[in-house]
């Protein structure tokens, strides 16, 4: 198993390189780079991310491909600006170098986790990531753990009592949870419990209170739970439904197989058959979805939750960076998410062997 882990770790290097290369090529071809963003800010025609989705845009008079000196420019909105000033902007953002050289410099820096400085925030990217990462880890880790802790026992019992009263009424709960998007449930929680129109029981900003460092240990824990209760509940309510059904179907499929009938005919108890034979086979399907579930909550699923509950995490940071063409943040967050994703897949493979020792990745 150790040799397999080493091979997987080595395989992460070309995988990570390929993902960064493909995204680098795509981003270079995308219009509205950082130089154009700065030109738009100088002219006062820049728009924020919300304006983009609302159909807003820069002033059409700013979109011109000709400078005041009659020289053609590759940047939209550069009319009336000194070409030397444009060159200074290119040098400031590193666009005075060819794309292959920029990519190579980025790769060398990323090997030491040197992500450079944000184009528009005047802060080192690594510092921004350190500030935002605790929020995303809190949302992703606790939500995923709760989803699995609820879904697996619930799915197993639903499979054992398939068609009975417990299975029927819990199915109604699961369907409702599956039908409600996490962001809609989050809004409902805000309205009901965060000072919306009814009660004001939970805070609506941050993961801890001001002065948290001075609290006692117990006060720190309770304050943290108090702040994270509603965001995590919003993610769990929509996330546990699909995993519960997946667990139930996996166990039902295994329960109907011949080896289960054979084990029962030998006089083994139902509990022994379920957890001694069925469990390790059925759980393989459930474990296979762990990396995708964690990454969904860690990034995609947490973006709207971060916005609704005013949690300044990695999802919101990367979204704003992509909209603002802040490339150092874009590539740094991509690098972090890719590393987390690859590491989670490796952990899933290791979990396979813990669930079912018959799986031997070394032979494969």
mmCIF file of C-alpha atoms in Angstrom:
data_model
loop_
_atom_site.group_PDB
_atom_site.id
_atom_site.type_symbol
_atom_site.label_atom_id
_atom_site.label_comp_id
_atom_site.label_asym_id
_atom_site.label_seq_id
_atom_site.Cartn_x
_atom_site.Cartn_y
_atom_site.Cartn_z
ATOM 1 C CA UNK A 1 0.000 0.000 0.000
ATOM 2 C CA UNK A 2 2.913 2.348 0.743
ATOM 3 C CA UNK A 3 4.253 1.921 -2.804
ATOM 4 C CA UNK A 4 0.804 2.689 -4.215
ATOM 5 C CA UNK A 5 0.542 5.866 -2.127
ATOM 6 C CA UNK A 6 3.971 6.982 -3.356
ATOM 7 C CA UNK A 7 2.940 6.371 -6.978
ATOM 8 C CA UNK A 8 -0.257 8.340 -6.494
ATOM 9 C CA UNK A 9 1.666 11.215 -4.925
ATOM 10 C CA UNK A 10 4.036 11.258 -7.894
ATOM 11 C CA UNK A 11 1.083 11.121 -10.296
ATOM 12 C CA UNK A 12 -0.315 14.280 -8.678
ATOM 13 C CA UNK A 13 2.573 16.299 -10.154
ATOM 14 C CA UNK A 14 1.716 15.877 -13.876
ATOM 15 C CA UNK A 15 -2.004 16.027 -13.071
ATOM 16 C CA UNK A 16 -1.620 19.330 -11.261
ATOM 17 C CA UNK A 17 0.641 20.648 -14.012
ATOM 18 C CA UNK A 18 -1.859 19.695 -16.715
ATOM 19 C CA UNK A 19 -4.801 21.318 -14.924
ATOM 20 C CA UNK A 20 -2.870 24.556 -14.410
ATOM 21 C CA UNK A 21 -1.687 24.551 -18.033
ATOM 22 C CA UNK A 22 -5.157 24.057 -19.507
ATOM 23 C CA UNK A 23 -6.659 26.764 -17.310
ATOM 24 C CA UNK A 24 -3.754 29.118 -18.044
ATOM 25 C CA UNK A 25 -4.362 28.765 -21.791
ATOM 26 C CA UNK A 26 -8.115 29.325 -21.389
ATOM 27 C CA UNK A 27 -7.661 32.384 -19.187
ATOM 28 C CA UNK A 28 -5.122 33.936 -21.552
ATOM 29 C CA UNK A 29 -7.677 33.699 -24.358
ATOM 30 C CA UNK A 30 -10.482 35.199 -22.261
ATOM 31 C CA UNK A 31 -11.246 38.892 -22.875
ATOM 32 C CA UNK A 32 -11.230 41.516 -20.151
ATOM 33 C CA UNK A 33 -7.866 40.806 -18.522
ATOM 34 C CA UNK A 34 -6.354 42.786 -15.631
ATOM 35 C CA UNK A 35 -4.975 45.503 -17.937
ATOM 36 C CA UNK A 36 -8.432 46.043 -19.416
ATOM 37 C CA UNK A 37 -9.918 45.989 -15.909
ATOM 38 C CA UNK A 38 -7.536 48.735 -14.822
ATOM 39 C CA UNK A 39 -8.311 50.771 -17.956
ATOM 40 C CA UNK A 40 -12.019 50.438 -17.170
ATOM 41 C CA UNK A 41 -11.405 51.595 -13.580
ATOM 42 C CA UNK A 42 -9.441 54.606 -14.804
ATOM 43 C CA UNK A 43 -12.255 55.543 -17.144
ATOM 44 C CA UNK A 44 -14.901 54.822 -14.511
ATOM 45 C CA UNK A 45 -16.576 52.173 -16.647
ATOM 46 C CA UNK A 46 -15.787 49.152 -14.476
ATOM 47 C CA UNK A 47 -18.678 47.076 -13.141
ATOM 48 C CA UNK A 48 -18.825 44.681 -10.220
ATOM 49 C CA UNK A 49 -19.791 41.027 -10.348
ATOM 50 C CA UNK A 50 -23.430 41.634 -9.491
ATOM 51 C CA UNK A 51 -23.745 44.184 -12.281
ATOM 52 C CA UNK A 52 -22.432 41.634 -14.737
ATOM 53 C CA UNK A 53 -25.189 39.195 -13.901
ATOM 54 C CA UNK A 54 -27.771 41.948 -13.945
ATOM 55 C CA UNK A 55 -26.913 42.652 -17.551
ATOM 56 C CA UNK A 56 -24.742 45.685 -16.797
ATOM 57 C CA UNK A 57 -21.613 46.464 -18.675
ATOM 58 C CA UNK A 58 -19.029 49.065 -19.401
ATOM 59 C CA UNK A 59 -19.850 52.124 -21.426
ATOM 60 C CA UNK A 60 -19.937 51.154 -25.088
ATOM 61 C CA UNK A 61 -18.015 54.312 -25.979
ATOM 62 C CA UNK A 62 -15.056 52.899 -24.050
ATOM 63 C CA UNK A 63 -14.760 49.856 -26.297
ATOM 64 C CA UNK A 64 -12.404 51.006 -28.961
ATOM 65 C CA UNK A 65 -9.362 49.383 -30.454
ATOM 66 C CA UNK A 66 -7.544 52.547 -31.436
ATOM 67 C CA UNK A 67 -5.399 54.766 -29.238
ATOM 68 C CA UNK A 68 -5.276 58.526 -29.369
ATOM 69 C CA UNK A 69 -1.998 58.313 -31.299
ATOM 70 C CA UNK A 70 -3.601 56.362 -34.098
ATOM 71 C CA UNK A 71 -1.815 53.170 -33.123
ATOM 72 C CA UNK A 72 -3.817 49.969 -32.904
ATOM 73 C CA UNK A 73 -4.192 48.564 -29.427
ATOM 74 C CA UNK A 74 -5.188 45.074 -28.355
ATOM 75 C CA UNK A 75 -7.010 46.470 -25.310
ATOM 76 C CA UNK A 76 -10.604 47.575 -25.363
ATOM 77 C CA UNK A 77 -11.248 51.045 -24.052
ATOM 78 C CA UNK A 78 -7.683 52.282 -24.579
ATOM 79 C CA UNK A 79 -8.601 55.302 -26.736
ATOM 80 C CA UNK A 80 -7.090 58.469 -25.352
ATOM 81 C CA UNK A 81 -4.491 56.709 -23.178
ATOM 82 C CA UNK A 82 -0.751 57.058 -23.707
ATOM 83 C CA UNK A 83 0.741 53.857 -25.210
ATOM 84 C CA UNK A 84 3.648 54.182 -22.760
ATOM 85 C CA UNK A 85 1.144 54.077 -19.912
ATOM 86 C CA UNK A 86 -0.345 50.893 -21.388
ATOM 87 C CA UNK A 87 3.138 49.365 -21.505
ATOM 88 C CA UNK A 88 3.663 50.276 -17.843
ATOM 89 C CA UNK A 89 0.408 48.524 -16.965
ATOM 90 C CA UNK A 90 1.532 45.434 -18.880
ATOM 91 C CA UNK A 91 4.850 45.428 -17.026
ATOM 92 C CA UNK A 92 3.117 45.899 -13.664
ATOM 93 C CA UNK A 93 0.951 42.823 -14.257
ATOM 94 C CA UNK A 94 3.725 40.806 -15.903
ATOM 95 C CA UNK A 95 2.201 40.892 -19.381
ATOM 96 C CA UNK A 96 5.384 42.316 -20.892
ATOM 97 C CA UNK A 97 6.698 38.726 -20.939
ATOM 98 C CA UNK A 98 5.573 35.962 -23.341
ATOM 99 C CA UNK A 99 2.868 33.623 -22.065
ATOM 100 C CA UNK A 100 5.153 30.523 -21.828
ATOM 101 C CA UNK A 101 7.646 32.477 -19.704
ATOM 102 C CA UNK A 102 4.861 33.730 -17.406
ATOM 103 C CA UNK A 103 3.561 30.194 -16.982
ATOM 104 C CA UNK A 104 7.014 28.820 -16.174
ATOM 105 C CA UNK A 105 7.625 31.542 -13.575
ATOM 106 C CA UNK A 106 4.226 30.792 -12.015
ATOM 107 C CA UNK A 107 4.979 27.055 -11.787
ATOM 108 C CA UNK A 108 8.376 27.644 -10.145
ATOM 109 C CA UNK A 109 6.839 29.992 -7.591
ATOM 110 C CA UNK A 110 3.940 27.648 -6.855
ATOM 111 C CA UNK A 111 6.349 24.843 -5.941
ATOM 112 C CA UNK A 112 7.229 26.898 -2.860
ATOM 113 C CA UNK A 113 3.641 28.157 -2.395
ATOM 114 C CA UNK A 114 4.654 31.627 -3.490
ATOM 115 C CA UNK A 115 1.447 32.923 -5.081
ATOM 116 C CA UNK A 116 2.596 36.490 -5.518
ATOM 117 C CA UNK A 117 0.501 39.550 -4.762
ATOM 118 C CA UNK A 118 -3.090 40.320 -5.683
ATOM 119 C CA UNK A 119 -3.471 42.717 -8.609
ATOM 120 C CA UNK A 120 -6.196 44.809 -7.013
ATOM 121 C CA UNK A 121 -6.097 44.104 -3.246
ATOM 122 C CA UNK A 122 -2.496 45.178 -2.528
ATOM 123 C CA UNK A 123 -2.033 42.075 -0.374
ATOM 124 C CA UNK A 124 -0.082 38.861 -0.751
ATOM 125 C CA UNK A 125 -2.290 36.063 -2.056
ATOM 126 C CA UNK A 126 -1.042 33.581 0.532
ATOM 127 C CA UNK A 127 -2.177 35.968 3.265
ATOM 128 C CA UNK A 128 -5.638 36.226 1.709
ATOM 129 C CA UNK A 129 -5.876 32.425 1.506
ATOM 130 C CA UNK A 130 -4.842 32.055 5.152
ATOM 131 C CA UNK A 131 -7.587 34.477 6.131
ATOM 132 C CA UNK A 132 -10.318 32.809 4.054
ATOM 133 C CA UNK A 133 -9.370 29.135 4.396
ATOM 134 C CA UNK A 134 -10.733 28.585 7.954
ATOM 135 C CA UNK A 135 -14.226 29.536 6.761
ATOM 136 C CA UNK A 136 -14.199 27.092 3.834
ATOM 137 C CA UNK A 137 -12.636 24.300 5.882
ATOM 138 C CA UNK A 138 -15.241 24.796 8.596
ATOM 139 C CA UNK A 139 -18.101 24.627 6.094
ATOM 140 C CA UNK A 140 -16.690 21.734 4.078
ATOM 141 C CA UNK A 141 -15.384 19.552 6.900
ATOM 142 C CA UNK A 142 -18.259 19.744 9.361
ATOM 143 C CA UNK A 143 -20.960 19.628 6.686
ATOM 144 C CA UNK A 144 -19.443 16.547 5.041
ATOM 145 C CA UNK A 145 -18.985 14.778 8.374
ATOM 146 C CA UNK A 146 -22.560 15.503 9.445
ATOM 147 C CA UNK A 147 -23.951 14.467 6.062
ATOM 148 C CA UNK A 148 -22.183 11.086 6.267
ATOM 149 C CA UNK A 149 -22.999 10.583 9.951
ATOM 150 C CA UNK A 150 -26.702 11.120 9.207
ATOM 151 C CA UNK A 151 -27.001 9.514 5.783
ATOM 152 C CA UNK A 152 -25.200 6.210 6.333
ATOM 153 C CA UNK A 153 -27.141 5.018 9.441
ATOM 154 C CA UNK A 154 -30.381 6.361 7.974
ATOM 155 C CA UNK A 155 -29.776 4.694 4.599
ATOM 156 C CA UNK A 156 -28.910 1.359 6.248
ATOM 157 C CA UNK A 157 -32.042 1.352 8.363
ATOM 158 C CA UNK A 158 -34.190 2.324 5.386
ATOM 159 C CA UNK A 159 -32.730 -0.618 3.458
ATOM 160 C CA UNK A 160 -33.353 -3.040 6.331
ATOM 161 C CA UNK A 161 -36.927 -1.785 6.800
ATOM 162 C CA UNK A 162 -37.635 -1.295 3.096
ATOM 163 C CA UNK A 163 -41.341 -0.705 2.485
ATOM 164 C CA UNK A 164 -42.206 -0.408 6.177
ATOM 165 C CA UNK A 165 -43.520 2.639 8.028
ATOM 166 C CA UNK A 166 -40.079 4.007 8.951
ATOM 167 C CA UNK A 167 -38.925 3.823 5.334
ATOM 168 C CA UNK A 168 -42.051 5.560 4.066
ATOM 169 C CA UNK A 169 -42.086 8.584 6.371
ATOM 170 C CA UNK A 170 -38.319 9.097 6.207
ATOM 171 C CA UNK A 171 -38.575 8.976 2.415
ATOM 172 C CA UNK A 172 -40.911 11.953 2.587
ATOM 173 C CA UNK A 173 -38.316 13.850 4.660
ATOM 174 C CA UNK A 174 -35.562 12.885 2.228
ATOM 175 C CA UNK A 175 -37.576 14.035 -0.791
ATOM 176 C CA UNK A 176 -38.313 17.389 0.851
ATOM 177 C CA UNK A 177 -34.637 17.829 1.725
ATOM 178 C CA UNK A 178 -33.626 16.926 -1.813
ATOM 179 C CA UNK A 179 -36.130 19.359 -3.308
ATOM 180 C CA UNK A 180 -35.034 22.378 -1.240
ATOM 181 C CA UNK A 181 -31.862 24.089 -2.542
ATOM 182 C CA UNK A 182 -29.353 24.888 0.178
ATOM 183 C CA UNK A 183 -29.406 28.623 -0.545
ATOM 184 C CA UNK A 184 -33.227 28.750 -0.313
ATOM 185 C CA UNK A 185 -33.177 26.917 3.009
ATOM 186 C CA UNK A 186 -30.435 29.313 4.156
ATOM 187 C CA UNK A 187 -32.659 32.291 3.384
ATOM 188 C CA UNK A 188 -35.487 30.639 5.328
ATOM 189 C CA UNK A 189 -33.181 30.179 8.316
ATOM 190 C CA UNK A 190 -32.170 33.830 8.165
ATOM 191 C CA UNK A 191 -35.796 34.957 8.050
ATOM 192 C CA UNK A 192 -36.807 32.714 10.956
ATOM 193 C CA UNK A 193 -33.813 32.733 13.311
ATOM 194 C CA UNK A 194 -31.348 35.498 12.389
ATOM 195 C CA UNK A 195 -33.391 38.652 12.885
ATOM 196 C CA UNK A 196 -35.215 38.476 9.556
ATOM 197 C CA UNK A 197 -38.895 38.683 10.508
ATOM 198 C CA UNK A 198 -39.217 36.467 13.573
ATOM 199 C CA UNK A 199 -36.495 35.441 16.040
ATOM 200 C CA UNK A 200 -32.962 36.776 16.445
ATOM 201 C CA UNK A 201 -31.183 33.771 17.917
ATOM 202 C CA UNK A 202 -28.128 33.346 15.684
ATOM 203 C CA UNK A 203 -25.493 35.765 14.325
ATOM 204 C CA UNK A 204 -25.357 36.609 10.654
ATOM 205 C CA UNK A 205 -21.704 37.464 10.112
ATOM 206 C CA UNK A 206 -18.378 35.676 10.540
ATOM 207 C CA UNK A 207 -17.482 32.355 12.144
ATOM 208 C CA UNK A 208 -16.572 33.809 15.552
ATOM 209 C CA UNK A 209 -17.374 36.916 17.576
ATOM 210 C CA UNK A 210 -15.094 39.894 18.043
ATOM 211 C CA UNK A 211 -12.565 39.350 20.821
ATOM 212 C CA UNK A 212 -12.767 35.558 20.356
ATOM 213 C CA UNK A 213 -9.078 35.211 21.243
ATOM 214 C CA UNK A 214 -9.778 36.433 24.777
ATOM 215 C CA UNK A 215 -12.569 33.917 25.446
ATOM 216 C CA UNK A 216 -12.196 30.845 27.630
ATOM 217 C CA UNK A 217 -11.899 27.493 25.854
ATOM 218 C CA UNK A 218 -15.541 26.555 26.467
ATOM 219 C CA UNK A 219 -16.709 30.010 25.402
ATOM 220 C CA UNK A 220 -14.635 29.715 22.189
ATOM 221 C CA UNK A 221 -16.212 26.363 21.309
ATOM 222 C CA UNK A 222 -19.777 27.479 21.985
ATOM 223 C CA UNK A 223 -19.273 30.758 20.137
ATOM 224 C CA UNK A 224 -17.884 28.907 17.120
ATOM 225 C CA UNK A 225 -20.801 26.448 17.108
ATOM 226 C CA UNK A 226 -23.252 29.343 17.530
ATOM 227 C CA UNK A 227 -21.915 31.070 14.411
ATOM 228 C CA UNK A 228 -21.613 27.928 12.263
ATOM 229 C CA UNK A 229 -24.920 26.271 13.174
ATOM 230 C CA UNK A 230 -27.111 27.825 10.475
ATOM 231 C CA UNK A 231 -24.640 27.721 7.529
ATOM 232 C CA UNK A 232 -23.809 24.073 8.189
ATOM 233 C CA UNK A 233 -27.480 23.152 8.671
ATOM 234 C CA UNK A 234 -28.279 24.781 5.314
ATOM 235 C CA UNK A 235 -25.638 22.664 3.591
ATOM 236 C CA UNK A 236 -26.547 19.445 5.398
ATOM 237 C CA UNK A 237 -30.298 19.612 4.728
ATOM 238 C CA UNK A 238 -29.838 19.378 0.965
ATOM 239 C CA UNK A 239 -26.724 17.210 1.012
ATOM 240 C CA UNK A 240 -27.878 14.264 3.110
ATOM 241 C CA UNK A 241 -30.812 13.350 0.847
ATOM 242 C CA UNK A 242 -28.918 12.012 -2.166
ATOM 243 C CA UNK A 243 -26.372 10.186 -0.008
ATOM 244 C CA UNK A 244 -29.151 8.554 2.032
ATOM 245 C CA UNK A 245 -30.799 7.211 -1.116
ATOM 246 C CA UNK A 246 -27.420 6.072 -2.477
ATOM 247 C CA UNK A 247 -26.687 4.188 0.754
ATOM 248 C CA UNK A 248 -30.117 2.578 0.825
ATOM 249 C CA UNK A 249 -29.916 1.428 -2.798
ATOM 250 C CA UNK A 250 -26.371 0.077 -2.339
ATOM 251 C CA UNK A 251 -27.426 -1.988 0.688
ATOM 252 C CA UNK A 252 -30.625 -3.208 -0.983
ATOM 253 C CA UNK A 253 -28.609 -4.413 -3.972
ATOM 254 C CA UNK A 254 -26.186 -6.323 -1.753
ATOM 255 C CA UNK A 255 -28.902 -7.740 0.516
ATOM 256 C CA UNK A 256 -30.538 -9.413 -2.485
ATOM 257 C CA UNK A 257 -27.377 -11.250 -3.576
ATOM 258 C CA UNK A 258 -26.741 -14.972 -3.201
ATOM 259 C CA UNK A 259 -23.953 -14.731 -0.611
ATOM 260 C CA UNK A 260 -26.365 -13.012 1.803
ATOM 261 C CA UNK A 261 -28.908 -15.834 1.435
ATOM 262 C CA UNK A 262 -26.090 -18.329 2.016
ATOM 263 C CA UNK A 263 -24.945 -16.524 5.158
ATOM 264 C CA UNK A 264 -28.501 -16.468 6.502
ATOM 265 C CA UNK A 265 -28.993 -20.159 5.753
ATOM 266 C CA UNK A 266 -25.921 -20.909 7.888
ATOM 267 C CA UNK A 267 -27.725 -19.427 10.870
ATOM 268 C CA UNK A 268 -25.854 -16.134 11.148
ATOM 269 C CA UNK A 269 -27.740 -13.353 12.891
ATOM 270 C CA UNK A 270 -29.187 -10.520 10.833
ATOM 271 C CA UNK A 271 -26.769 -8.048 12.453
ATOM 272 C CA UNK A 272 -23.781 -10.302 11.666
ATOM 273 C CA UNK A 273 -24.862 -10.645 8.046
ATOM 274 C CA UNK A 274 -25.487 -6.921 7.678
ATOM 275 C CA UNK A 275 -22.273 -5.606 9.211
ATOM 276 C CA UNK A 276 -20.016 -8.602 8.621
ATOM 277 C CA UNK A 277 -20.811 -9.233 4.965
ATOM 278 C CA UNK A 278 -23.064 -6.602 3.393
ATOM 279 C CA UNK A 279 -21.502 -3.485 4.911
ATOM 280 C CA UNK A 280 -18.050 -3.607 3.332
ATOM 281 C CA UNK A 281 -19.432 -4.324 -0.140
ATOM 282 C CA UNK A 282 -22.198 -1.741 -0.049
ATOM 283 C CA UNK A 283 -19.994 0.990 1.438
ATOM 284 C CA UNK A 284 -17.645 0.980 -1.537
ATOM 285 C CA UNK A 285 -20.178 2.914 -3.578
ATOM 286 C CA UNK A 286 -20.724 5.368 -0.734
ATOM 287 C CA UNK A 287 -17.007 5.927 -0.167
ATOM 288 C CA UNK A 288 -16.511 6.511 -3.891
ATOM 289 C CA UNK A 289 -18.606 9.668 -3.668
ATOM 290 C CA UNK A 290 -16.665 11.161 -0.740
ATOM 291 C CA UNK A 291 -14.191 13.296 -2.768
ATOM 292 C CA UNK A 292 -16.927 14.791 -4.936
ATOM 293 C CA UNK A 293 -19.145 15.450 -1.915
ATOM 294 C CA UNK A 294 -16.373 17.189 0.006
ATOM 295 C CA UNK A 295 -15.281 19.342 -2.950
ATOM 296 C CA UNK A 296 -18.894 20.281 -3.688
ATOM 297 C CA UNK A 297 -19.410 21.565 -0.167
ATOM 298 C CA UNK A 298 -15.890 23.002 0.063
ATOM 299 C CA UNK A 299 -16.277 25.215 -2.983
ATOM 300 C CA UNK A 300 -19.352 25.039 -5.202
ATOM 301 C CA UNK A 301 -22.000 24.511 -2.556
ATOM 302 C CA UNK A 302 -20.542 27.014 -0.105
ATOM 303 C CA UNK A 303 -20.425 30.045 -2.418
ATOM 304 C CA UNK A 304 -24.049 31.130 -1.991
ATOM 305 C CA UNK A 305 -23.977 30.128 1.676
ATOM 306 C CA UNK A 306 -20.974 32.397 2.223
ATOM 307 C CA UNK A 307 -22.811 35.270 0.553
ATOM 308 C CA UNK A 308 -26.061 34.762 2.497
ATOM 309 C CA UNK A 309 -24.382 34.411 5.903
ATOM 310 C CA UNK A 310 -21.648 36.994 5.210
ATOM 311 C CA UNK A 311 -18.868 34.422 5.505
ATOM 312 C CA UNK A 312 -15.744 35.581 3.738
ATOM 313 C CA UNK A 313 -14.352 32.246 2.550
ATOM 314 C CA UNK A 314 -12.461 30.740 -0.361
ATOM 315 C CA UNK A 315 -15.548 30.295 -2.524
ATOM 316 C CA UNK A 316 -16.400 33.984 -2.420
ATOM 317 C CA UNK A 317 -12.741 34.980 -2.806
ATOM 318 C CA UNK A 318 -12.225 32.884 -5.947
ATOM 319 C CA UNK A 319 -15.535 34.006 -7.446
ATOM 320 C CA UNK A 320 -14.741 37.686 -6.973
ATOM 321 C CA UNK A 321 -11.215 37.136 -8.312
ATOM 322 C CA UNK A 322 -12.554 35.431 -11.435
ATOM 323 C CA UNK A 323 -15.025 38.246 -12.051
ATOM 324 C CA UNK A 324 -12.351 40.894 -11.464
ATOM 325 C CA UNK A 325 -9.654 39.031 -13.442
ATOM 326 C CA UNK A 326 -7.352 38.959 -10.432
ATOM 327 C CA UNK A 327 -5.228 36.177 -11.930
ATOM 328 C CA UNK A 328 -2.872 35.533 -8.971
ATOM 329 C CA UNK A 329 -5.883 34.754 -6.757
ATOM 330 C CA UNK A 330 -7.609 32.765 -9.519
ATOM 331 C CA UNK A 331 -4.633 30.461 -10.065
ATOM 332 C CA UNK A 332 -3.770 30.225 -6.374
ATOM 333 C CA UNK A 333 -7.291 29.097 -5.436
ATOM 334 C CA UNK A 334 -7.316 26.697 -8.399
ATOM 335 C CA UNK A 335 -4.004 25.289 -7.161
ATOM 336 C CA UNK A 336 -5.339 24.864 -3.620
ATOM 337 C CA UNK A 337 -8.644 23.301 -4.712
ATOM 338 C CA UNK A 338 -6.865 20.905 -7.057
ATOM 339 C CA UNK A 339 -4.439 19.802 -4.349
ATOM 340 C CA UNK A 340 -7.308 19.271 -1.906
ATOM 341 C CA UNK A 341 -9.253 17.325 -4.546
ATOM 342 C CA UNK A 342 -6.321 15.054 -5.410
ATOM 343 C CA UNK A 343 -5.538 14.460 -1.736
ATOM 344 C CA UNK A 344 -9.196 13.632 -1.044
ATOM 345 C CA UNK A 345 -9.254 11.084 -3.868
ATOM 346 C CA UNK A 346 -6.155 9.444 -2.392
ATOM 347 C CA UNK A 347 -7.810 9.348 1.032
ATOM 348 C CA UNK A 348 -10.862 7.722 -0.574
ATOM 349 C CA UNK A 349 -8.664 4.959 -2.031
ATOM 350 C CA UNK A 350 -7.081 4.372 1.372
ATOM 351 C CA UNK A 351 -10.565 4.217 2.888
ATOM 352 C CA UNK A 352 -11.466 1.517 0.333
ATOM 353 C CA UNK A 353 -8.865 -0.786 1.847
ATOM 354 C CA UNK A 354 -10.091 -0.023 5.363
ATOM 355 C CA UNK A 355 -13.690 -0.805 4.432
ATOM 356 C CA UNK A 356 -12.816 -3.906 2.407
ATOM 357 C CA UNK A 357 -9.343 -5.413 3.052
ATOM 358 C CA UNK A 358 -9.770 -7.619 -0.029
ATOM 359 C CA UNK A 359 -9.058 -4.599 -2.235
ATOM 360 C CA UNK A 360 -5.363 -4.531 -3.078
ATOM 361 C CA UNK A 361 -4.245 -1.545 -5.085
ATOM 362 C CA UNK A 362 -0.706 -2.916 -5.223
ATOM 363 C CA UNK A 363 -1.785 -5.784 -7.510
ATOM 364 C CA UNK A 364 -3.711 -3.369 -9.704
#
